[in-house]
PDB file of C-alpha atoms in Angstrom:
ATOM      1  CA  MET A   1     -99.179  54.655-181.264  1.00 44.00           C
ATOM      2  CA  THR A   2     -97.429  52.150-183.509  1.00 45.00           C
ATOM      3  CA  ASP A   3     -98.074  48.465-183.800  1.00 45.00           C
ATOM      4  CA  THR A   4     -94.920  47.610-181.856  1.00 42.00           C
ATOM      5  CA  ASP A   5     -95.573  49.851-178.869  1.00 44.00           C
ATOM      6  CA  LEU A   6     -98.002  47.267-177.531  1.00 45.00           C
ATOM      7  CA  ARG A   7     -98.034  43.504-177.681  1.00 49.00           C
ATOM      8  CA  ILE A   8    -101.352  41.690-178.031  1.00 44.00           C
ATOM      9  CA  ARG A   9    -101.798  38.150-176.864  1.00 46.00           C
ATOM     10  CA  GLU A  10    -104.723  35.796-176.515  1.00 44.00           C
ATOM     11  CA  ALA A  11    -105.558  34.171-173.215  1.00 42.00           C
ATOM     12  CA  ILE A  12    -108.134  31.756-171.849  1.00 38.00           C
ATOM     13  CA  PRO A  13    -110.745  33.729-169.915  1.00 40.00           C
ATOM     14  CA  ALA A  14    -111.057  33.042-166.208  1.00 41.00           C
ATOM     15  CA  ARG A  15    -114.833  33.507-166.338  1.00 42.00           C
ATOM     16  CA  PRO A  16    -117.381  31.447-168.285  1.00 44.00           C
ATOM     17  CA  ILE A  17    -118.012  32.238-171.922  1.00 42.00           C
ATOM     18  CA  VAL A  18    -120.652  34.936-172.262  1.00 43.00           C
ATOM     19  CA  HIS A  19    -123.254  35.123-175.006  1.00 47.00           C
ATOM     20  CA  ASP A  20    -124.244  38.574-176.195  1.00 47.00           C
ATOM     21  CA  GLU A  21    -127.735  39.608-177.237  1.00 50.00           C
ATOM     22  CA  GLY A  22    -127.212  38.334-180.753  1.00 50.00           C
ATOM     23  CA  GLY A  23    -126.332  34.901-179.448  1.00 49.00           C
ATOM     24  CA  SER A  24    -122.690  34.996-180.516  1.00 50.00           C
ATOM     25  CA  ARG A  25    -120.011  33.638-178.222  1.00 51.00           C
ATOM     26  CA  SER A  26    -117.360  35.980-176.869  1.00 47.00           C
ATOM     27  CA  GLY A  27    -114.931  33.517-175.316  1.00 52.00           C
ATOM     28  CA  ARG A  28    -111.791  35.100-176.729  1.00 53.00           C
ATOM     29  CA  LEU A  29    -109.957  37.356-174.333  1.00 58.00           C
ATOM     30  CA  VAL A  30    -107.424  39.796-175.775  1.00 54.00           C
ATOM     31  CA  VAL A  31    -104.806  41.139-173.395  1.00 59.00           C
ATOM     32  CA  ILE A  32    -102.884  44.278-174.380  1.00 57.00           C
ATOM     33  CA  GLU A  33     -99.580  44.649-172.609  1.00 59.00           C
ATOM     34  CA  PRO A  34     -96.626  47.037-173.047  1.00 58.00           C
ATOM     35  CA  ALA A  35     -93.685  45.900-175.126  1.00 56.00           C
ATOM     36  CA  ARG A  36     -90.851  44.299-173.214  1.00 60.00           C
ATOM     37  CA  ARG A  37     -87.709  46.272-172.530  1.00 57.00           C
ATOM     38  CA  TRP A  38     -85.450  43.660-174.079  1.00 66.00           C
ATOM     39  CA  PRO A  39     -85.987  42.597-177.697  1.00 69.00           C
ATOM     40  CA  ARG A  40     -87.777  39.313-178.188  1.00 74.00           C
ATOM     41  CA  LEU A  41     -88.980  37.247-181.109  1.00 79.00           C
ATOM     42  CA  TYR A  42     -92.405  36.637-179.522  1.00 81.00           C
ATOM     43  CA  VAL A  43     -92.472  33.008-180.589  1.00 86.00           C
ATOM     44  CA  PRO A  44     -96.182  32.484-179.717  1.00 87.00           C
ATOM     45  CA  GLU A  45     -97.084  35.350-182.037  1.00 87.00           C
ATOM     46  CA  LEU A  46     -94.895  33.935-184.799  1.00 90.00           C
ATOM     47  CA  TRP A  47     -96.543  30.551-184.344  1.00 91.00           C
ATOM     48  CA  HIS A  48     -99.946  32.215-184.650  1.00 91.00           C
ATOM     49  CA  TYR A  49     -98.844  33.643-188.021  1.00 92.00           C
ATOM     50  CA  ARG A  50     -97.140  30.438-189.203  1.00 94.00           C
ATOM     51  CA  GLU A  51     -99.467  30.056-192.190  1.00 95.00           C
ATOM     52  CA  LEU A  52     -98.573  33.553-193.347  1.00 94.00           C
ATOM     53  CA  LEU A  53     -94.887  32.670-192.995  1.00 95.00           C
ATOM     54  CA  LEU A  54     -95.363  29.595-195.186  1.00 95.00           C
ATOM     55  CA  THR A  55     -97.239  31.747-197.699  1.00 95.00           C
ATOM     56  CA  PHE A  56     -94.307  34.153-197.889  1.00 95.00           C
ATOM     57  CA  VAL A  57     -91.862  31.279-198.379  1.00 95.00           C
ATOM     58  CA  TRP A  58     -93.954  29.634-201.083  1.00 92.00           C
ATOM     59  CA  ARG A  59     -94.421  32.983-202.842  1.00 91.00           C
ATOM     60  CA  ASP A  60     -90.667  33.582-202.900  1.00 90.00           C
ATOM     61  CA  VAL A  61     -89.980  30.078-204.196  1.00 89.00           C
ATOM     62  CA  LYS A  62     -92.417  30.539-207.090  1.00 86.00           C
ATOM     63  CA  VAL A  63     -91.169  34.024-207.958  1.00 85.00           C
ATOM     64  CA  ARG A  64     -87.515  32.954-207.895  1.00 82.00           C
ATOM     65  CA  TYR A  65     -87.743  30.834-211.052  1.00 79.00           C
ATOM     66  CA  LYS A  66     -90.768  32.391-212.712  1.00 79.00           C
ATOM     67  CA  GLN A  67     -90.378  32.960-216.471  1.00 72.00           C
ATOM     68  CA  THR A  68     -87.027  31.147-216.640  1.00 75.00           C
ATOM     69  CA  LEU A  69     -86.176  28.611-219.326  1.00 74.00           C
ATOM     70  CA  VAL A  70     -84.760  25.887-217.093  1.00 75.00           C
ATOM     71  CA  GLY A  71     -86.679  26.712-213.906  1.00 73.00           C
ATOM     72  CA  VAL A  72     -85.509  24.996-210.740  1.00 79.00           C
ATOM     73  CA  ALA A  73     -82.607  23.445-212.648  1.00 87.00           C
ATOM     74  CA  TRP A  74     -80.744  26.658-211.836  1.00 88.00           C
ATOM     75  CA  ALA A  75     -80.433  25.319-208.295  1.00 89.00           C
ATOM     76  CA  LEU A  76     -78.182  22.624-209.792  1.00 92.00           C
ATOM     77  CA  LEU A  77     -76.478  24.625-212.535  1.00 93.00           C
ATOM     78  CA  VAL A  78     -75.266  27.491-210.328  1.00 94.00           C
ATOM     79  CA  PRO A  79     -73.184  25.352-207.927  1.00 95.00           C
ATOM     80  CA  MET A  80     -71.893  23.250-210.837  1.00 96.00           C
ATOM     81  CA  PHE A  81     -70.688  26.265-212.832  1.00 96.00           C
ATOM     82  CA  THR A  82     -69.246  27.923-209.737  1.00 96.00           C
ATOM     83  CA  LEU A  83     -67.427  24.716-208.818  1.00 97.00           C
ATOM     84  CA  VAL A  84     -65.782  24.584-212.240  1.00 97.00           C
ATOM     85  CA  VAL A  85     -64.633  28.211-211.946  1.00 97.00           C
ATOM     86  CA  TYR A  86     -63.174  27.658-208.472  1.00 97.00           C
ATOM     87  CA  VAL A  87     -61.372  24.472-209.498  1.00 97.00           C
ATOM     88  CA  VAL A  88     -59.804  26.120-212.545  1.00 97.00           C
ATOM     89  CA  VAL A  89     -58.918  29.498-211.005  1.00 96.00           C
ATOM     90  CA  TYR A  90     -58.054  28.643-207.402  1.00 96.00           C
ATOM     91  CA  GLY A  91     -57.129  24.995-207.740  1.00 94.00           C
ATOM     92  CA  ARG A  92     -55.187  24.769-210.977  1.00 93.00           C
ATOM     93  CA  PHE A  93     -53.719  28.263-211.296  1.00 94.00           C
ATOM     94  CA  ALA A  94     -53.568  29.679-207.753  1.00 93.00           C
ATOM     95  CA  LYS A  95     -52.750  26.271-206.196  1.00 92.00           C
ATOM     96  CA  PHE A  96     -54.720  26.902-203.011  1.00 95.00           C
ATOM     97  CA  PRO A  97     -54.176  24.215-200.339  1.00 92.00           C
ATOM     98  CA  ALA A  98     -56.781  21.460-200.150  1.00 91.00           C
ATOM     99  CA  GLY A  99     -55.423  19.386-197.280  1.00 88.00           C
ATOM    100  CA  HIS A 100     -56.126  15.673-197.540  1.00 89.00           C
ATOM    101  CA  LEU A 101     -59.305  16.196-199.579  1.00 93.00           C
ATOM    102  CA  LYS A 102     -59.540  16.331-203.340  1.00 95.00           C
ATOM    103  CA  TYR A 103     -59.839  19.956-204.369  1.00 96.00           C
ATOM    104  CA  PRO A 104     -63.303  19.690-206.028  1.00 97.00           C
ATOM    105  CA  VAL A 105     -64.606  17.946-202.907  1.00 96.00           C
ATOM    106  CA  LEU A 106     -63.140  20.645-200.678  1.00 96.00           C
ATOM    107  CA  VAL A 107     -64.691  23.419-202.763  1.00 97.00           C
ATOM    108  CA  ILE A 108     -68.176  21.933-203.022  1.00 97.00           C
ATOM    109  CA  GLY A 109     -68.119  21.371-199.264  1.00 96.00           C
ATOM    110  CA  GLY A 110     -67.684  25.090-198.698  1.00 96.00           C
ATOM    111  CA  LEU A 111     -69.636  26.325-201.682  1.00 97.00           C
ATOM    112  CA  LEU A 112     -73.060  24.992-200.723  1.00 97.00           C
ATOM    113  CA  PRO A 113     -73.347  26.573-197.248  1.00 97.00           C
ATOM    114  CA  MET A 114     -71.797  29.775-198.588  1.00 98.00           C
ATOM    115  CA  GLN A 115     -74.284  30.054-201.449  1.00 97.00           C
ATOM    116  CA  TYR A 116     -77.111  29.427-199.004  1.00 97.00           C
ATOM    117  CA  PHE A 117     -75.826  32.199-196.740  1.00 98.00           C
ATOM    118  CA  MET A 118     -75.331  34.661-199.586  1.00 97.00           C
ATOM    119  CA  SER A 119     -78.821  34.072-200.936  1.00 96.00           C
ATOM    120  CA  SER A 120     -80.337  34.344-197.453  1.00 97.00           C
ATOM    121  CA  LEU A 121     -78.481  37.539-196.604  1.00 97.00           C
ATOM    122  CA  THR A 122     -79.423  39.192-199.882  1.00 96.00           C
ATOM    123  CA  GLY A 123     -83.091  38.278-199.561  1.00 95.00           C
ATOM    124  CA  SER A 124     -83.459  39.126-195.887  1.00 96.00           C
ATOM    125  CA  GLY A 125     -81.625  42.428-196.243  1.00 95.00           C
ATOM    126  CA  MET A 126     -84.068  43.565-198.929  1.00 95.00           C
ATOM    127  CA  SER A 127     -87.164  41.944-197.395  1.00 95.00           C
ATOM    128  CA  ILE A 128     -88.779  44.931-195.658  1.00 95.00           C
ATOM    129  CA  VAL A 129     -88.416  47.254-198.640  1.00 94.00           C
ATOM    130  CA  SER A 130     -89.587  44.511-201.004  1.00 91.00           C
ATOM    131  CA  GLY A 131     -92.669  43.997-198.841  1.00 91.00           C
ATOM    132  CA  SER A 132     -93.415  47.707-198.498  1.00 89.00           C
ATOM    133  CA  SER A 133     -96.933  47.330-199.904  1.00 88.00           C
ATOM    134  CA  LEU A 134     -97.816  45.040-197.000  1.00 89.00           C
ATOM    135  CA  VAL A 135     -95.820  46.829-194.319  1.00 89.00           C
ATOM    136  CA  SER A 136     -97.552  50.142-194.962  1.00 87.00           C
ATOM    137  CA  LYS A 137    -101.098  48.744-195.045  1.00 87.00           C
ATOM    138  CA  VAL A 138    -101.723  45.822-192.694  1.00 88.00           C
ATOM    139  CA  TYR A 139    -100.380  44.541-189.403  1.00 87.00           C
ATOM    140  CA  PHE A 140     -98.404  41.343-189.125  1.00 90.00           C
ATOM    141  CA  PRO A 141     -95.122  40.594-187.354  1.00 91.00           C
ATOM    142  CA  ARG A 142     -92.589  42.379-189.551  1.00 93.00           C
ATOM    143  CA  VAL A 143     -89.942  39.870-188.567  1.00 95.00           C
ATOM    144  CA  LEU A 144     -91.757  37.333-190.748  1.00 96.00           C
ATOM    145  CA  LEU A 145     -90.336  38.970-193.874  1.00 96.00           C
ATOM    146  CA  PRO A 146     -86.614  38.467-193.107  1.00 97.00           C
ATOM    147  CA  LEU A 147     -87.413  35.093-191.551  1.00 97.00           C
ATOM    148  CA  ALA A 148     -89.119  33.912-194.735  1.00 96.00           C
ATOM    149  CA  ALA A 149     -86.166  35.209-196.748  1.00 96.00           C
ATOM    150  CA  VAL A 150     -83.716  32.955-194.882  1.00 97.00           C
ATOM    151  CA  LEU A 151     -86.020  29.931-195.102  1.00 97.00           C
ATOM    152  CA  THR A 152     -86.639  30.150-198.843  1.00 95.00           C
ATOM    153  CA  PRO A 153     -83.040  29.290-199.900  1.00 95.00           C
ATOM    154  CA  VAL A 154     -83.301  26.044-197.924  1.00 95.00           C
ATOM    155  CA  VAL A 155     -85.262  24.723-200.915  1.00 93.00           C
ATOM    156  CA  ASP A 156     -82.372  25.554-203.255  1.00 93.00           C
ATOM    157  CA  PHE A 157     -79.876  24.093-200.803  1.00 96.00           C
ATOM    158  CA  THR A 158     -81.807  20.833-200.660  1.00 94.00           C
ATOM    159  CA  MET A 159     -81.764  20.482-204.441  1.00 93.00           C
ATOM    160  CA  SER A 160     -78.133  21.561-204.876  1.00 95.00           C
ATOM    161  CA  PHE A 161     -77.126  19.056-202.204  1.00 96.00           C
ATOM    162  CA  SER A 162     -77.443  16.406-204.915  1.00 95.00           C
ATOM    163  CA  VAL A 163     -74.520  18.087-206.718  1.00 96.00           C
ATOM    164  CA  MET A 164     -72.403  17.680-203.610  1.00 96.00           C
ATOM    165  CA  LEU A 165     -73.391  14.028-203.308  1.00 96.00           C
ATOM    166  CA  GLY A 166     -72.421  13.489-206.940  1.00 96.00           C
ATOM    167  CA  VAL A 167     -68.970  15.027-206.428  1.00 96.00           C
ATOM    168  CA  MET A 168     -68.469  12.997-203.259  1.00 96.00           C
ATOM    169  CA  ALA A 169     -69.414   9.788-205.072  1.00 96.00           C
ATOM    170  CA  TRP A 170     -67.094  10.572-208.001  1.00 96.00           C
ATOM    171  CA  PHE A 171     -64.100  11.015-205.700  1.00 95.00           C
ATOM    172  CA  HIS A 172     -65.164   8.250-203.284  1.00 93.00           C
ATOM    173  CA  THR A 173     -65.462  10.596-200.314  1.00 93.00           C
ATOM    174  CA  TRP A 174     -68.003   9.724-197.646  1.00 89.00           C
ATOM    175  CA  PRO A 175     -68.747  11.118-194.210  1.00 88.00           C
ATOM    176  CA  SER A 176     -68.225   9.358-190.933  1.00 80.00           C
ATOM    177  CA  TRP A 177     -71.751   8.890-189.678  1.00 83.00           C
ATOM    178  CA  PRO A 178     -71.357  10.021-186.061  1.00 86.00           C
ATOM    179  CA  ALA A 179     -69.994  13.351-187.308  1.00 88.00           C
ATOM    180  CA  ALA A 180     -72.542  13.565-190.135  1.00 91.00           C
ATOM    181  CA  LEU A 181     -75.329  13.792-187.577  1.00 93.00           C
ATOM    182  CA  LEU A 182     -74.041  17.258-186.661  1.00 94.00           C
ATOM    183  CA  ALA A 183     -74.235  18.581-190.231  1.00 95.00           C
ATOM    184  CA  PRO A 184     -77.744  20.076-189.754  1.00 95.00           C
ATOM    185  CA  ALA A 185     -76.454  21.962-186.707  1.00 96.00           C
ATOM    186  CA  PHE A 186     -73.875  23.778-188.828  1.00 96.00           C
ATOM    187  CA  LEU A 187     -76.507  24.597-191.438  1.00 96.00           C
ATOM    188  CA  ALA A 188     -78.706  25.965-188.636  1.00 97.00           C
ATOM    189  CA  LEU A 189     -75.762  28.101-187.536  1.00 97.00           C
ATOM    190  CA  ALA A 190     -75.581  29.578-191.040  1.00 97.00           C
ATOM    191  CA  LEU A 191     -79.330  30.247-190.916  1.00 97.00           C
ATOM    192  CA  ILE A 192     -79.112  32.057-187.573  1.00 97.00           C
ATOM    193  CA  THR A 193     -76.139  34.082-188.805  1.00 98.00           C
ATOM    194  CA  ALA A 194     -78.006  35.131-191.946  1.00 98.00           C
ATOM    195  CA  PHE A 195     -81.141  35.894-189.929  1.00 97.00           C
ATOM    196  CA  GLY A 196     -79.308  38.099-187.444  1.00 97.00           C
ATOM    197  CA  ALA A 197     -77.444  39.996-190.146  1.00 97.00           C
ATOM    198  CA  GLY A 198     -80.615  40.180-192.236  1.00 97.00           C
ATOM    199  CA  LEU A 199     -82.573  41.749-189.382  1.00 97.00           C
ATOM    200  CA  PHE A 200     -79.981  44.496-189.106  1.00 97.00           C
ATOM    201  CA  LEU A 201     -79.644  45.088-192.850  1.00 97.00           C
ATOM    202  CA  SER A 202     -83.380  45.019-193.547  1.00 96.00           C
ATOM    203  CA  ALA A 203     -84.002  47.714-190.933  1.00 96.00           C
ATOM    204  CA  LEU A 204     -81.025  49.745-192.126  1.00 96.00           C
ATOM    205  CA  ASN A 205     -82.143  49.464-195.745  1.00 95.00           C
ATOM    206  CA  VAL A 206     -85.435  51.169-194.910  1.00 94.00           C
ATOM    207  CA  ARG A 207     -83.536  54.362-194.073  1.00 92.00           C
ATOM    208  CA  PHE A 208     -80.510  54.036-196.334  1.00 92.00           C
ATOM    209  CA  ARG A 209     -81.060  52.375-199.697  1.00 91.00           C
ATOM    210  CA  ASP A 210     -77.289  52.188-200.171  1.00 92.00           C
ATOM    211  CA  VAL A 211     -77.494  48.811-198.438  1.00 93.00           C
ATOM    212  CA  GLN A 212     -78.816  47.115-201.557  1.00 91.00           C
ATOM    213  CA  TYR A 213     -75.686  48.209-203.427  1.00 94.00           C
ATOM    214  CA  ALA A 214     -73.159  47.590-200.654  1.00 95.00           C
ATOM    215  CA  VAL A 215     -74.232  44.033-199.796  1.00 95.00           C
ATOM    216  CA  PRO A 216     -73.398  42.500-203.221  1.00 94.00           C
ATOM    217  CA  VAL A 217     -69.924  44.061-203.067  1.00 95.00           C
ATOM    218  CA  PHE A 218     -69.320  42.538-199.647  1.00 95.00           C
ATOM    219  CA  LEU A 219     -70.569  39.151-200.808  1.00 96.00           C
ATOM    220  CA  GLN A 220     -68.049  39.110-203.648  1.00 95.00           C
ATOM    221  CA  VAL A 221     -65.157  38.763-201.198  1.00 96.00           C
ATOM    222  CA  LEU A 222     -66.936  36.812-198.462  1.00 97.00           C
ATOM    223  CA  PRO A 223     -66.096  33.335-199.873  1.00 97.00           C
ATOM    224  CA  LEU A 224     -62.390  34.180-199.726  1.00 95.00           C
ATOM    225  CA  LEU A 225     -62.768  35.430-196.152  1.00 96.00           C
ATOM    226  CA  SER A 226     -64.598  32.253-195.149  1.00 96.00           C
ATOM    227  CA  GLY A 227     -62.264  29.604-196.534  1.00 95.00           C
ATOM    228  CA  VAL A 228     -64.351  28.334-199.437  1.00 97.00           C
ATOM    229  CA  PRO A 229     -61.431  27.902-201.902  1.00 97.00           C
ATOM    230  CA  PHE A 230     -58.863  26.581-199.415  1.00 96.00           C
ATOM    231  CA  ALA A 231     -58.465  24.332-196.388  1.00 95.00           C
ATOM    232  CA  LEU A 232     -58.776  26.470-193.282  1.00 94.00           C
ATOM    233  CA  ASP A 233     -56.381  24.321-191.262  1.00 92.00           C
ATOM    234  CA  ARG A 234     -53.580  24.793-193.828  1.00 93.00           C
ATOM    235  CA  ILE A 235     -53.180  28.545-193.447  1.00 94.00           C
ATOM    236  CA  PRO A 236     -51.032  30.228-190.744  1.00 94.00           C
ATOM    237  CA  GLN A 237     -52.447  30.252-187.218  1.00 94.00           C
ATOM    238  CA  LYS A 238     -52.581  34.042-187.196  1.00 94.00           C
ATOM    239  CA  TRP A 239     -54.976  34.062-190.119  1.00 95.00           C
ATOM    240  CA  GLN A 240     -56.979  31.187-188.688  1.00 96.00           C
ATOM    241  CA  TRP A 241     -57.718  33.275-185.600  1.00 96.00           C
ATOM    242  CA  ILE A 242     -58.636  36.301-187.706  1.00 96.00           C
ATOM    243  CA  LEU A 243     -61.019  34.239-189.823  1.00 96.00           C
ATOM    244  CA  ALA A 244     -62.499  32.728-186.654  1.00 96.00           C
ATOM    245  CA  PHE A 245     -64.343  36.018-186.124  1.00 97.00           C
ATOM    246  CA  ASN A 246     -66.221  35.275-189.337  1.00 97.00           C
ATOM    247  CA  PRO A 247     -69.016  32.859-188.334  1.00 97.00           C
ATOM    248  CA  MET A 248     -69.163  31.389-191.824  1.00 97.00           C
ATOM    249  CA  SER A 249     -65.632  30.041-191.453  1.00 97.00           C
ATOM    250  CA  THR A 250     -66.908  28.026-188.481  1.00 96.00           C
ATOM    251  CA  VAL A 251     -69.893  26.854-190.526  1.00 97.00           C
ATOM    252  CA  ILE A 252     -67.735  25.774-193.459  1.00 97.00           C
ATOM    253  CA  ALA A 253     -65.122  24.050-191.300  1.00 96.00           C
ATOM    254  CA  GLY A 254     -67.831  22.203-189.391  1.00 96.00           C
ATOM    255  CA  TRP A 255     -69.770  21.249-192.524  1.00 96.00           C
ATOM    256  CA  ARG A 256     -66.646  19.862-194.185  1.00 96.00           C
ATOM    257  CA  TRP A 257     -65.777  17.902-191.072  1.00 95.00           C
ATOM    258  CA  ALA A 258     -69.288  16.468-190.770  1.00 95.00           C
ATOM    259  CA  MET A 259     -69.894  15.656-194.439  1.00 95.00           C
ATOM    260  CA  LEU A 260     -66.433  15.087-195.913  1.00 93.00           C
ATOM    261  CA  GLY A 261     -64.397  13.745-193.037  1.00 88.00           C
ATOM    262  CA  GLY A 262     -62.209  16.830-192.983  1.00 78.00           C
ATOM    263  CA  THR A 263     -60.309  18.190-190.018  1.00 83.00           C
ATOM    264  CA  ALA A 264     -62.531  18.855-187.014  1.00 88.00           C
ATOM    265  CA  PRO A 265     -63.009  22.541-186.149  1.00 91.00           C
ATOM    266  CA  ASP A 266     -60.785  23.855-183.391  1.00 93.00           C
ATOM    267  CA  PRO A 267     -63.021  24.204-180.283  1.00 95.00           C
ATOM    268  CA  ALA A 268     -61.541  27.567-179.284  1.00 96.00           C
ATOM    269  CA  LYS A 269     -61.983  29.056-182.750  1.00 96.00           C
ATOM    270  CA  ALA A 270     -65.469  27.569-183.009  1.00 96.00           C
ATOM    271  CA  ALA A 271     -66.355  29.197-179.671  1.00 97.00           C
ATOM    272  CA  VAL A 272     -65.276  32.565-181.076  1.00 97.00           C
ATOM    273  CA  GLY A 273     -67.507  32.039-184.099  1.00 96.00           C
ATOM    274  CA  LEU A 274     -70.470  31.042-181.928  1.00 97.00           C
ATOM    275  CA  ALA A 275     -69.997  34.123-179.744  1.00 97.00           C
ATOM    276  CA  VAL A 276     -70.046  36.334-182.833  1.00 98.00           C
ATOM    277  CA  VAL A 277     -73.263  34.653-184.005  1.00 97.00           C
ATOM    278  CA  VAL A 278     -74.962  35.327-180.661  1.00 97.00           C
ATOM    279  CA  LEU A 279     -73.867  38.969-180.654  1.00 97.00           C
ATOM    280  CA  LEU A 280     -74.887  39.395-184.282  1.00 96.00           C
ATOM    281  CA  PHE A 281     -78.322  37.924-183.684  1.00 96.00           C
ATOM    282  CA  LEU A 282     -79.021  39.939-180.531  1.00 96.00           C
ATOM    283  CA  GLY A 283     -77.668  43.124-182.089  1.00 96.00           C
ATOM    284  CA  GLY A 284     -79.674  42.624-185.267  1.00 96.00           C
ATOM    285  CA  LEU A 285     -82.861  41.889-183.338  1.00 95.00           C
ATOM    286  CA  THR A 286     -82.364  44.926-181.091  1.00 95.00           C
ATOM    287  CA  PHE A 287     -81.822  47.253-184.033  1.00 95.00           C
ATOM    288  CA  PHE A 288     -84.763  45.756-185.913  1.00 95.00           C
ATOM    289  CA  ARG A 289     -87.141  46.162-182.959  1.00 92.00           C
ATOM    290  CA  SER A 290     -86.027  49.736-182.299  1.00 91.00           C
ATOM    291  CA  SER A 291     -86.486  50.664-185.971  1.00 92.00           C
ATOM    292  CA  GLU A 292     -89.731  48.765-186.511  1.00 91.00           C
ATOM    293  CA  PRO A 293     -92.123  51.531-185.341  1.00 87.00           C
ATOM    294  CA  ARG A 294     -90.842  53.803-188.131  1.00 88.00           C
ATOM    295  CA  PHE A 295     -90.981  51.311-190.996  1.00 89.00           C
ATOM    296  CA  ALA A 296     -94.337  52.455-192.355  1.00 83.00           C
ATOM    297  CA  ASP A 297     -93.286  56.126-192.228  1.00 82.00           C
ATOM    298  CA  ASN A 298     -89.849  55.735-193.816  1.00 84.00           C
ATOM    299  CA  ILE A 299     -90.556  53.085-196.376  1.00 77.00           C
TER     300      ILE A 299
END
């Protein structure tokens, strides 16, 4: 029987605490119950392993910049270099529409959430295979690995956010504060999207290692399909509706509106994006839970 066939939870015993012959207390009651039919995250279990989750996150943060010359400065250099490339290629030569925003401001407003998503998706998709030495030896909630992978890039996002603030200050672009309060909600939407997709890809990667080669190819075109180099409200309505099925277009439109004072996301298109996020998360969790019992055998 695998570790996911049964769920184990702790409960407060209904009877008084009993002392055995050695004098030790046995007040902990362990209840073993069958796994639920519908996939769940088992939040109490995740909370019980919260210190392990933080250990995974801290390990990934340290490994990310280990043995590099500039260290965490890469969190600033990557968005700066990418911004320059986008401004030159898409802004000056391709003349992509920027709406009422300055083009560098428009790009940095889409670049930061997109880079967070790309890093999260890459890490979470490879997380189970990367943690194979742990998965095959000890029990812990396997979902901690993709969850830690989507939390780790938050550190990079926090540092690279200073680049965005610098660009905004240079072009005198500031958010309207009522809308700015919703900015964390759009970042959370990107996190949930990456987590749902990462659950699916991490489980799929255990069986088919082609995933680690296919994901980078997909991520090469994802910024163009999400509206990073152009204003989403300046393209034809037909294409706006097509891009609405990409949750990251909703994230980018909402982030720009909240932080840069851009055009507010269309409620109908945002609803489509939210529906896709829910389906992606539930589908990813279902596939992950159904594949989890075979991780140790296939990895």
